[in-house]
Coordinates of C-alpha atoms and ligand atoms in Angstrom, one line a residue:
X1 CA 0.0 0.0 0.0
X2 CA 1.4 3.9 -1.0
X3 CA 2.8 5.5 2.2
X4 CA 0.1 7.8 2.5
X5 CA -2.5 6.0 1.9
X6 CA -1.2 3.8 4.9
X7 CA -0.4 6.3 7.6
X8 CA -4.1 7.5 6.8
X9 CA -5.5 4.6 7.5
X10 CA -3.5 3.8 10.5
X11 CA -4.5 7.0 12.0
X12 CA -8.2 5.9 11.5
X13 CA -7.5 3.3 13.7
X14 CA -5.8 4.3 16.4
X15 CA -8.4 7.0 17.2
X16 CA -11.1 4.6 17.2
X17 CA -9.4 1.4 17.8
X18 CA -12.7 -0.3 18.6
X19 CA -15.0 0.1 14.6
X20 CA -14.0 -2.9 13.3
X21 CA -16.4 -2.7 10.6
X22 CA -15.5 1.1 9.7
X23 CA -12.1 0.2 9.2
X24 CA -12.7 -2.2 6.6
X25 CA -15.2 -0.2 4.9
X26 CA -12.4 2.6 5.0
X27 CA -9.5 0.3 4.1
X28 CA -11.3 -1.0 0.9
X29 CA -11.9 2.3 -0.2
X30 CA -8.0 3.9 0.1
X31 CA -6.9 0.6 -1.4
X32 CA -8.6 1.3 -5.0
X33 CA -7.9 4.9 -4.7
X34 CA -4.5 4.5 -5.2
X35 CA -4.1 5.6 -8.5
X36 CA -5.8 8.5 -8.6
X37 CA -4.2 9.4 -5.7
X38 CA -0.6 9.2 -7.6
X39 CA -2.6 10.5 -10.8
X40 CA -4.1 13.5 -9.4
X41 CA -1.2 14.8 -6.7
X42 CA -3.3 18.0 -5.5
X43 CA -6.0 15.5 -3.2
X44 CA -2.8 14.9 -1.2
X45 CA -1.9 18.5 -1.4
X46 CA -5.3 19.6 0.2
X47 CA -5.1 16.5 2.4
X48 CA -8.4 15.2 1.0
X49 CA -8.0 11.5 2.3
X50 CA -7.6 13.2 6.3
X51 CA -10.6 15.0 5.8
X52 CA -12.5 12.6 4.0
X53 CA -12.5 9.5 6.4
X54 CA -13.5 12.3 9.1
X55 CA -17.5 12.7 9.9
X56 CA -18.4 16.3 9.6
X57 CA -20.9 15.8 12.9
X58 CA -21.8 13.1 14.9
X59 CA -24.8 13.0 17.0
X60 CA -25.5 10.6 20.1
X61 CA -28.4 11.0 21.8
X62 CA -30.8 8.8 24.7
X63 CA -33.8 7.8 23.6
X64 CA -36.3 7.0 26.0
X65 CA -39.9 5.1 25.9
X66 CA -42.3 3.1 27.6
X67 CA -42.6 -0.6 26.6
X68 CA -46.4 -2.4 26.9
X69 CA -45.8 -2.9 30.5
X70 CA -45.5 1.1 31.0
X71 CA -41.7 0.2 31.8
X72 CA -39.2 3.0 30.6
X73 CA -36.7 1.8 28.1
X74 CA -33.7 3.6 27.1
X75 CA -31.8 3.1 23.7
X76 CA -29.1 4.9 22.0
X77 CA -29.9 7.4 18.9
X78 CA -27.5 8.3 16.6
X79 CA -27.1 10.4 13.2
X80 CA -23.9 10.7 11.9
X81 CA -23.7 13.7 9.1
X82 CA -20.4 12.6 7.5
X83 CA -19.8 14.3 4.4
X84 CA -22.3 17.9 2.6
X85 CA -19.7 18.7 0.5
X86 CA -22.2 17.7 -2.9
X87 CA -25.4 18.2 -1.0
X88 CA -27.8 17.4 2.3
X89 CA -26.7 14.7 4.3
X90 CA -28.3 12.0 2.9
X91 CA -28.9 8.2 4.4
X92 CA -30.9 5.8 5.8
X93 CA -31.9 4.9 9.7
X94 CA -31.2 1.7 10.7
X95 CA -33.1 -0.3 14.0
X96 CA -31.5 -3.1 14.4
X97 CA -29.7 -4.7 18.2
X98 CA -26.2 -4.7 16.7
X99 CA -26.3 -0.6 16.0
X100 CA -22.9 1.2 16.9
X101 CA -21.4 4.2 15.8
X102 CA -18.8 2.3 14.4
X103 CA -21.3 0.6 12.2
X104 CA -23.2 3.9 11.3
X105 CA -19.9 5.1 10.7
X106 CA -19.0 2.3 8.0
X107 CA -22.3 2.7 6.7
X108 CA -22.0 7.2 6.3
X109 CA -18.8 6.6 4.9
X110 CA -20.1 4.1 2.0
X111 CA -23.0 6.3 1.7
X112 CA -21.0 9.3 0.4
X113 CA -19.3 7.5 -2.4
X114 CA -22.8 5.7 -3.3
X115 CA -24.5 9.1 -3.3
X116 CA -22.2 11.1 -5.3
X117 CA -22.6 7.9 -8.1
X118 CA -26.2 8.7 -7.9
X119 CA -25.4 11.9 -10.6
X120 CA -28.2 13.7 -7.7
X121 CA -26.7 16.4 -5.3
X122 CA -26.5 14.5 -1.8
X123 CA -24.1 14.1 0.4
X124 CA -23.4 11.5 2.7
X125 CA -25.0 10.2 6.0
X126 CA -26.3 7.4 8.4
X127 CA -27.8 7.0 11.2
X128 CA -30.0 4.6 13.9
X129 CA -30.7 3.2 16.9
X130 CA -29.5 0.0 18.8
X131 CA -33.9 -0.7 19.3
X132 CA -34.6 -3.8 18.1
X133 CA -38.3 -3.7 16.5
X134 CA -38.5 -7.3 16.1
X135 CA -41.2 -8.3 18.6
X136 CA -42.3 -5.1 19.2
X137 CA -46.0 -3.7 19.0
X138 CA -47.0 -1.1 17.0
X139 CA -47.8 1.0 20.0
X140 CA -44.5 0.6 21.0
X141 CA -42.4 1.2 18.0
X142 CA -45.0 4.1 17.3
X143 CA -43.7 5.3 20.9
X144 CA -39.8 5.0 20.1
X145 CA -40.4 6.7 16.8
X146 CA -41.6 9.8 18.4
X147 CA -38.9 9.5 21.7
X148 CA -36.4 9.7 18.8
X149 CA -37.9 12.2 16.5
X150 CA -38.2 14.6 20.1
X151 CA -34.4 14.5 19.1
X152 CA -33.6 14.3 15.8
X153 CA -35.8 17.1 14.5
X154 CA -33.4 19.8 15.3
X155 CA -30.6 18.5 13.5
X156 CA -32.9 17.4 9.8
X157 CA -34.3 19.5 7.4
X158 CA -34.4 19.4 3.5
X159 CA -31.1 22.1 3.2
X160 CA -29.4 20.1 5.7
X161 CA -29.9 16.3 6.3
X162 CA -33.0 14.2 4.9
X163 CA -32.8 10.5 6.7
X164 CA -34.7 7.8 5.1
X165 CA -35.4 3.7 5.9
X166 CA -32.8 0.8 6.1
X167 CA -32.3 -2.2 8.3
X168 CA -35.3 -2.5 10.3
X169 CA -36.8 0.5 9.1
X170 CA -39.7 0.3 6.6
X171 CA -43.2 2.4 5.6
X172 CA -44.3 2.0 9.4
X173 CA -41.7 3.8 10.8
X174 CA -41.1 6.7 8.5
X175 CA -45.0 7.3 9.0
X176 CA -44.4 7.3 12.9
X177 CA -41.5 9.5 12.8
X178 CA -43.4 12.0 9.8
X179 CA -45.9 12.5 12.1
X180 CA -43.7 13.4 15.2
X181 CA -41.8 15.5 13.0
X182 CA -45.0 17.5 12.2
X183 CA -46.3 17.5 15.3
X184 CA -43.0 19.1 17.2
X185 CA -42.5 21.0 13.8
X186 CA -45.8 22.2 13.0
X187 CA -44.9 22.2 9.1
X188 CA -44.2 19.4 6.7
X189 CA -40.9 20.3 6.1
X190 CA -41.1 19.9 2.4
X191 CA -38.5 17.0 2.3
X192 CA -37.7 16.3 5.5
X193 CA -37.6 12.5 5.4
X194 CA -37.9 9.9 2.0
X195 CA -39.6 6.6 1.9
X196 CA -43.0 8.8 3.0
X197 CA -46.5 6.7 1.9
X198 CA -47.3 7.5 -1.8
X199 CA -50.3 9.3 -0.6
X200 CA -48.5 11.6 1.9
X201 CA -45.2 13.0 -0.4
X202 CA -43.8 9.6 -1.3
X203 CA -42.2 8.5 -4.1
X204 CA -43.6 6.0 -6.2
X205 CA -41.4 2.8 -6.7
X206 CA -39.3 4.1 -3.6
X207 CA -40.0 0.9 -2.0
X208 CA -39.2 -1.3 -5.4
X209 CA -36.5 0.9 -6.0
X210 CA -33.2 -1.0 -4.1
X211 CA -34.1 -3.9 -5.0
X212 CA -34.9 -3.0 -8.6
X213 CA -32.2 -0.8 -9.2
X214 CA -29.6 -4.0 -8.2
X215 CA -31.3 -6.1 -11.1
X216 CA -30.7 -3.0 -13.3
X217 CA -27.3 -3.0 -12.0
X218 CA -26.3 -6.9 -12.7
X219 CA -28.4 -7.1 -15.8
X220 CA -25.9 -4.2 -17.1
X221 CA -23.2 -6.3 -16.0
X222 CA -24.3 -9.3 -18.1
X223 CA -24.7 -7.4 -20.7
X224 CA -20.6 -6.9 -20.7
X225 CA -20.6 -10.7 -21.4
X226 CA -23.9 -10.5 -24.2
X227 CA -25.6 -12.1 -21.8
X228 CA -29.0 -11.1 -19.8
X229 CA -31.1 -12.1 -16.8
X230 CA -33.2 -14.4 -18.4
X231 CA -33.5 -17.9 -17.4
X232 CA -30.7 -17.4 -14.5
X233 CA -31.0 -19.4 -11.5
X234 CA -30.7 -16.8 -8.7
X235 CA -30.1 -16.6 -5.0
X236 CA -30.9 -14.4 -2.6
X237 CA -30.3 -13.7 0.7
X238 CA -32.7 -11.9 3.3
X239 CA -35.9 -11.5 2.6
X240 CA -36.6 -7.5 3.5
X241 CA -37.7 -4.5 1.5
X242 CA -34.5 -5.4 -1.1
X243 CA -34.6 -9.0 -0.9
X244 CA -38.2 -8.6 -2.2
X245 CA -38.2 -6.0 -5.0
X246 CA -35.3 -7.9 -6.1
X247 CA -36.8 -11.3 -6.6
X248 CA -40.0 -9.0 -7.9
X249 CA -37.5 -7.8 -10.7
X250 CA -35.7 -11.0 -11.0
X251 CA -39.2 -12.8 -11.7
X252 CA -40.1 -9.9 -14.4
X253 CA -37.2 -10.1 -16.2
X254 CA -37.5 -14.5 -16.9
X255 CA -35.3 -15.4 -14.1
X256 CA -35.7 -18.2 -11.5
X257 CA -35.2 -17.3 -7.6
X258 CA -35.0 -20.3 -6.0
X259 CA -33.8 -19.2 -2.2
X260 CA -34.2 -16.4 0.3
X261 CA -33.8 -16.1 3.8
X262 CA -33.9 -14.1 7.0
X263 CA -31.3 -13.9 10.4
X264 CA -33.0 -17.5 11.6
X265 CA -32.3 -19.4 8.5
X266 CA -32.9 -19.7 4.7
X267 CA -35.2 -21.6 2.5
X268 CA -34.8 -23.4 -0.8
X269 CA -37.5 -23.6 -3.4
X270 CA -35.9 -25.5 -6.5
X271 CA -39.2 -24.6 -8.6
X272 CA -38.9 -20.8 -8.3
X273 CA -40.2 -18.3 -6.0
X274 CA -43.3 -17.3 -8.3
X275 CA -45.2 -13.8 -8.1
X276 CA -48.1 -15.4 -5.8
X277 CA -45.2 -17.1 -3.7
X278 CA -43.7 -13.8 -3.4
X279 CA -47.1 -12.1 -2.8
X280 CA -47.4 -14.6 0.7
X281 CA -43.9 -13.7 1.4
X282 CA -44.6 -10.3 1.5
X283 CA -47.2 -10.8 3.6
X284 CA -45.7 -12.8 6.2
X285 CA -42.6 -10.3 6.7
X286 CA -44.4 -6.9 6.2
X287 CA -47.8 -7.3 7.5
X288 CA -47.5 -10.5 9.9
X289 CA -43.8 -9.9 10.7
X290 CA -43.5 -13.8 10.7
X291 CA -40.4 -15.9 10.1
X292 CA -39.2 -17.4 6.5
X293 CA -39.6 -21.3 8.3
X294 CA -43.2 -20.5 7.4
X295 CA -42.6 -20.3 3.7
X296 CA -41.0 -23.7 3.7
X297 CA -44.1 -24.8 6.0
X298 CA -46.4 -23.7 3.5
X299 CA -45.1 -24.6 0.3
X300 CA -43.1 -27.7 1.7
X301 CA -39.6 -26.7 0.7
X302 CA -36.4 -27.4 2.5
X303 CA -35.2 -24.9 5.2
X304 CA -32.3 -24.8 7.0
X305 CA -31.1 -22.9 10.0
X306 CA -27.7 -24.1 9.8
X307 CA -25.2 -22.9 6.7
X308 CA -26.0 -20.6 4.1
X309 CA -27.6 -20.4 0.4
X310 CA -24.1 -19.6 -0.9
X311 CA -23.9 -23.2 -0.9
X312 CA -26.7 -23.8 -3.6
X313 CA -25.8 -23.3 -7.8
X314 CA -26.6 -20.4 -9.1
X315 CA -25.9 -18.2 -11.8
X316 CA -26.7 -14.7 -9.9
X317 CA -26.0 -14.0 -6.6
X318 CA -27.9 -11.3 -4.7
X319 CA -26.7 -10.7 -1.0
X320 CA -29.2 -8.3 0.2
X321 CA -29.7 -8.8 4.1
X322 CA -26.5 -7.5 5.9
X323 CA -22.5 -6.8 5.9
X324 CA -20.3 -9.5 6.1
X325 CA -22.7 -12.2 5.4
X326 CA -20.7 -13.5 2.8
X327 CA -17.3 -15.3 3.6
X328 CA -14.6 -16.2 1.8
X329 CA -15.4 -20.3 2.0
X330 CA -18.9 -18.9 0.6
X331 CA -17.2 -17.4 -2.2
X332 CA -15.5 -20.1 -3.2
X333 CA -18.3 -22.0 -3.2
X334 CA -20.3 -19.7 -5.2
X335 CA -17.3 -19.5 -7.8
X336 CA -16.8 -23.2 -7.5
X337 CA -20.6 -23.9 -8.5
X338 CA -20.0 -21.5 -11.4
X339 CA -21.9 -18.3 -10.1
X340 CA -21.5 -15.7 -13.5
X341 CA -22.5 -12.4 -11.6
X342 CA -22.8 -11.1 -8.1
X343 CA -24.8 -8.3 -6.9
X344 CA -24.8 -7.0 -3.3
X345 CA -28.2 -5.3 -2.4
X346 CA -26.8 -5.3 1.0
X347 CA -24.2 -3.0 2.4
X348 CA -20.5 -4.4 2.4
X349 CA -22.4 -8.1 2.7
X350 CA -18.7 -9.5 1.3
X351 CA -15.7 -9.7 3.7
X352 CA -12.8 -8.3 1.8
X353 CA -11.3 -11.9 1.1
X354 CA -14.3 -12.7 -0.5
X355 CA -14.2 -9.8 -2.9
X356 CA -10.4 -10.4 -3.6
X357 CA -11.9 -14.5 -4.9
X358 CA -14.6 -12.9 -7.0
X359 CA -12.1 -10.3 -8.8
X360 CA -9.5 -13.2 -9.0
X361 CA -12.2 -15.3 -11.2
X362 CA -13.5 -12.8 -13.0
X363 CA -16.8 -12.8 -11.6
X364 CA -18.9 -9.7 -12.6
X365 CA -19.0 -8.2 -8.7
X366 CA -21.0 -5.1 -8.7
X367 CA -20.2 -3.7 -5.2
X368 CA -23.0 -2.2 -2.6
X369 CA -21.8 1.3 -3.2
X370 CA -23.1 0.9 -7.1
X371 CA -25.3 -2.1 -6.6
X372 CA -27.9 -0.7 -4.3
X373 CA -27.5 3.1 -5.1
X374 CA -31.0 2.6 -6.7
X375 CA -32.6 3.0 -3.2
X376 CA -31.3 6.4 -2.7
X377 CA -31.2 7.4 -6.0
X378 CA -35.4 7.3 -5.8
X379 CA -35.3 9.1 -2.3
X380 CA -33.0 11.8 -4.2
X381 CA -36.3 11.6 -6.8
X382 CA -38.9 11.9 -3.9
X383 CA -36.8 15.2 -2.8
X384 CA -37.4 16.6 -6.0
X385 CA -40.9 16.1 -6.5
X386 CA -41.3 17.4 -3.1
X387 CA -39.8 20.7 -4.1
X388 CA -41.7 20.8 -7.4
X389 CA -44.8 20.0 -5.4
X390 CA -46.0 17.5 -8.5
X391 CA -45.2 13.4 -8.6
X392 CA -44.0 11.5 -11.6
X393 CA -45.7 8.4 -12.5
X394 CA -44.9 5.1 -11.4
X395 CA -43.3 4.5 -15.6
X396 CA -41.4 8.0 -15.4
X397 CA -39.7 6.9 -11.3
X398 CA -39.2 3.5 -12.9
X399 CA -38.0 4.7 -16.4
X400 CA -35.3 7.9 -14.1
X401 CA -34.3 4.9 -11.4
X402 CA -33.2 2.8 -14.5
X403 CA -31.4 5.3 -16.3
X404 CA -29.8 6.4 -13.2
X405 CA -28.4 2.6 -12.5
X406 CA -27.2 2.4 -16.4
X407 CA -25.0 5.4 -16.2
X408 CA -23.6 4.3 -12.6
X409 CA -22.7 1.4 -13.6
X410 CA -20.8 3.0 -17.6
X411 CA -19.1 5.4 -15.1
X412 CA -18.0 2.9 -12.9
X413 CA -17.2 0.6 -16.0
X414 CA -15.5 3.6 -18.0
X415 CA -13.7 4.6 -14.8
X416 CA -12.5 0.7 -14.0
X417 CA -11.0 1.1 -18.0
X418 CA -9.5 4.8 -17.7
X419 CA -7.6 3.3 -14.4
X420 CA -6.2 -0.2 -16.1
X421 CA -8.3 -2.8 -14.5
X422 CA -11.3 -3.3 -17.0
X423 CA -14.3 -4.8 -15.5
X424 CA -12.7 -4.1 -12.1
X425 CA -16.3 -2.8 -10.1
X426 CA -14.5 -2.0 -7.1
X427 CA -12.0 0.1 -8.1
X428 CA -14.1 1.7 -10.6
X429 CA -17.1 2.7 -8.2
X430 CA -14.7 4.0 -5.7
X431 CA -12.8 6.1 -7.6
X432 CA -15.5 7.7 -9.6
X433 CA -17.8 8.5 -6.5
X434 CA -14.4 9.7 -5.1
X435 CA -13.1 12.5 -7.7
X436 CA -16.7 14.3 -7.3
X437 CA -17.0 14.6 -3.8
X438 CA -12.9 15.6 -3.7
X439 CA -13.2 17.8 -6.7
X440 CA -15.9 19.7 -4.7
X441 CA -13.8 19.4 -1.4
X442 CA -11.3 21.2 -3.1
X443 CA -12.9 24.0 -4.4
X444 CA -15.0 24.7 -1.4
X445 CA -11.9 25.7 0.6
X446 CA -10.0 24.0 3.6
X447 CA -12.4 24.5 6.0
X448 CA -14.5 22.0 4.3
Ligands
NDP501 P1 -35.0 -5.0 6.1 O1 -35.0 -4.7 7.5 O2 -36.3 -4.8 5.3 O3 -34.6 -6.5 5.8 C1 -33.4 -7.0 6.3 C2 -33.3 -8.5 6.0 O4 -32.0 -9.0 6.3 C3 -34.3 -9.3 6.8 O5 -34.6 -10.5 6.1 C4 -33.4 -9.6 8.1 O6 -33.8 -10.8 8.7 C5 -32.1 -9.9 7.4 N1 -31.0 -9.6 8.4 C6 -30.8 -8.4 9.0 N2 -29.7 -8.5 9.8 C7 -29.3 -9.7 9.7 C8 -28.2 -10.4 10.3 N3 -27.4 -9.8 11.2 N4 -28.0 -11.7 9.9 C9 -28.8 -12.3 9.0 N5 -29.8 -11.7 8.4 C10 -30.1 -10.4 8.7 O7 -33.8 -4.2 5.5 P2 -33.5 -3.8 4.0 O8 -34.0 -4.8 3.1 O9 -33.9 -2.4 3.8 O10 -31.9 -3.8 4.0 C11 -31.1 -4.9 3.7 C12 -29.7 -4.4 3.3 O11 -29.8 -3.5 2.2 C13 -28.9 -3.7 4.4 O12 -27.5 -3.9 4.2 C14 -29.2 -2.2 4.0 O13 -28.2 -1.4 4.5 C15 -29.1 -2.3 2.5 N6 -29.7 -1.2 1.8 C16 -31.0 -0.9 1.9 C17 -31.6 0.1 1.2 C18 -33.1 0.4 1.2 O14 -33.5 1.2 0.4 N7 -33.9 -0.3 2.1 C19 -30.8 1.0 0.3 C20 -29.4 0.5 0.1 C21 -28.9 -0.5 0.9 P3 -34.7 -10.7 10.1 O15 -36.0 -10.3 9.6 O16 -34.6 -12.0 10.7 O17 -34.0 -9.6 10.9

């Protein structure tokens, strides 16, 4: 690794020896900046790298609320505002038990990259609570919604940071924290939040659009090798809001999903998740909030709590629950049983030795930062129709989220060429996102 890059990243970890996870989100990124690093010599000049891996602003905050029993719970809130440079802070909220800033941190960082890909003028941001919603009533998560908003409200806006959904945060909970927003605010806020119902300032195909836009995103990549989705065999992993629109997408386009799964286990349906199977699916996570065991119940397929379905043959691979979820032994296994093209709808879901075995064998890897930019890329939509005060239709969201995911993925492509490794995702995603947001860094002055 280049000198700089190195002392750079050493001094990202020895101020917060602790965020594992942020230091391998910020290591894979230095890595494939390298040559445009020793290409362009005046980011090291303006000490772009330093600044970059630095959050503007992070907020912490105690969030307190009272569970069915009327017993006061306390959780941790944060929002971490990590880089305006090209525009509002812009990222999702995440619920979810294993929520630490050092997570939020990993996830900010990613987001600035991703964002700046989108072609929209966000900047980056992430934020969260360690609440886990699983089990929860809807009193109760309507409860913690508000405790949080009581807190966050001062620190959003549309000119300065519009949070949206992620991990454990769907259409429920941006309704529940909308309306706490309004009710402390007393005004809509014009774009204060994205992922709003399509009745109440939402975006139409907002909730399609991660999952959709990652189909967009590998069917480009196929089309590198003349090939196209049609007839794949695909796996995919959770079984969320992108898990979902994926295997909607995957099903429209002629392909076969034959496995999803959740953080209990996965299932295996050899005969393809269908549009009715997927409509009981959809169900059972969104509206019952059930388990994926009961798909295999139902329709009498295997599941399996043990192992993953990086084990099964597949053409396509979608990771689209969480980071890390896909090992290195996983990656061989997907190589070995002749996977063509991987797509990560999840954030970071690969370990970096598995990314290293995908690039090795010329797998087409389309990395979260490109991959999944299609979710924010229609919240970057939503903002706009807010401001024009007029909505698109569902074919002119659809027909913007898919041009959008095209030209991310030719810059990332053209970028991978311009930098001599052709084909190389990575490098190409990271280094495009990068020279926007440190082109901007740089004329905005060193305060910035
Ligand atoms: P959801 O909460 O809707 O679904 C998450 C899915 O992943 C669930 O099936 C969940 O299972 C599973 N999961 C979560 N954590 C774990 C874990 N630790 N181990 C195994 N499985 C797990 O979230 P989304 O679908 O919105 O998000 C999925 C991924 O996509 C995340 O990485 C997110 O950051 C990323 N992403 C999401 C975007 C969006 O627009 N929603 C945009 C861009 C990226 P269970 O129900 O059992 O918890």
């Amino acid at each position: 690794m280049d000198s700089y890059i190195e002392q750079v990243y050493n001094g990202v970890v020895e101020k917060d020896p602790g965020q594992e996870v942020f230091h391998q989100a910020v290591l894979e990124v230095l890595e494939s900046l390298e040559p445009a690093i020793k290409k362009y010599p005046v980011y090291k000049e303006n000490s772009i790298l330093e600044r970059i891996v630095e959050p503007e602003r992070i907020i912490q905050f105690r969030i307190p609320w009272k569970d069915r029993d009327g017993k006061i719970q306390v959780n941790r809130g944060f929002r971490v505002q990590y880089n305006s440079a090209l525009g509002p802070y812009k990222g999702g909220l995440r619920f979810h038990p294993t929520v630490t800033q050092g997570v939020l941190k990993f996830l900010g960082f990613e987001q600035i990259f991703k964002n700046s890909l989108t072609t929209l003028p966000m900047g980056g941001g992430k934020g969260g609570s360690d609440f886990d919603p699983k089990g929860k009533t809807d009193a109760e998560v309507e409860s913690f919604c508000e405790s949080l908003m009581f807190e966050l409200y001062r620190h959003i806006g549309q000119f300065v940071d519009v949070p949206a959904g992620d991990i454990g945060v769907g259409g429920r909970e941006i309704g529940y924290l909308y309306g706490a927003y309004r009710k402390i605010t007393n005004h809509h806020g014009t774009c204060v939040l994205t992922g709003k119902g399509a009745g109440w300032g939402g975006s139409l195909i907002r909730p399609e659009a991660t999952g959709y836009g990652c189909v967009y995103f590998v069917q480009e990549m196929l089309k590198t090798r003349g090939e196209d989705m049609k007839g794949k065999t695909v796996v995919v992993s959770g079984s969320g809001n992108v898990a979902q629109y994926a295997t909607e997408k995957c099903i429209q386009l002629g392909a076969k999903v034959i496995a999803l799964s959740d953080s209990s286990g996965w299932i295996h349906d050899p005969d393809g998740i269908d549009a009715e199977k997927l409509a009981y699916i959809m169900d059972l996570k969104n509206v019952r909030r059930g388990r994926i065991k009961e798909y295999a119940d139902h329709y009498k397929v295997d599941y399996s709590s043990q192992g993953s379905p990086w084990s099964l043959k597949c053409d396509v691979a979608l990771p689209s629950a969480t980071q890390n979820e896909v090992d290195a032994k996983e990656a061989k296994a997907l190589v070995d049983n002749g996977v063509m093209a991987v797509g990560e709808g999840a954030n970071m879901p690969t370990v970096p030795a598995g990314v290293e075995i995908f690039l090795e064998n010329k797998i087409l890897y389309g990395p979260g930062k490109a991959a999944n930019a299609g979710g924010v890329s229609v919240s970057g939509l939503e903002m706009a129709q807010n401001s024009q005060r007029f909505f698109w239709t569902r074919e002119e969201v659809d027909a913007k989220l898919h041009q959008i995911m095209q030209s991310i993925h030719a810059n990332a492509y053209h970028t991978s060429e311009l930098f001599g490794a052709k084909g190389n995702y990575v490098m190409g995603a990271n280094i495009a996102g990068f020279l926007k947001v440190a082109n901007a860094m740089v004329d905005q002055g060193h305060r910035i």
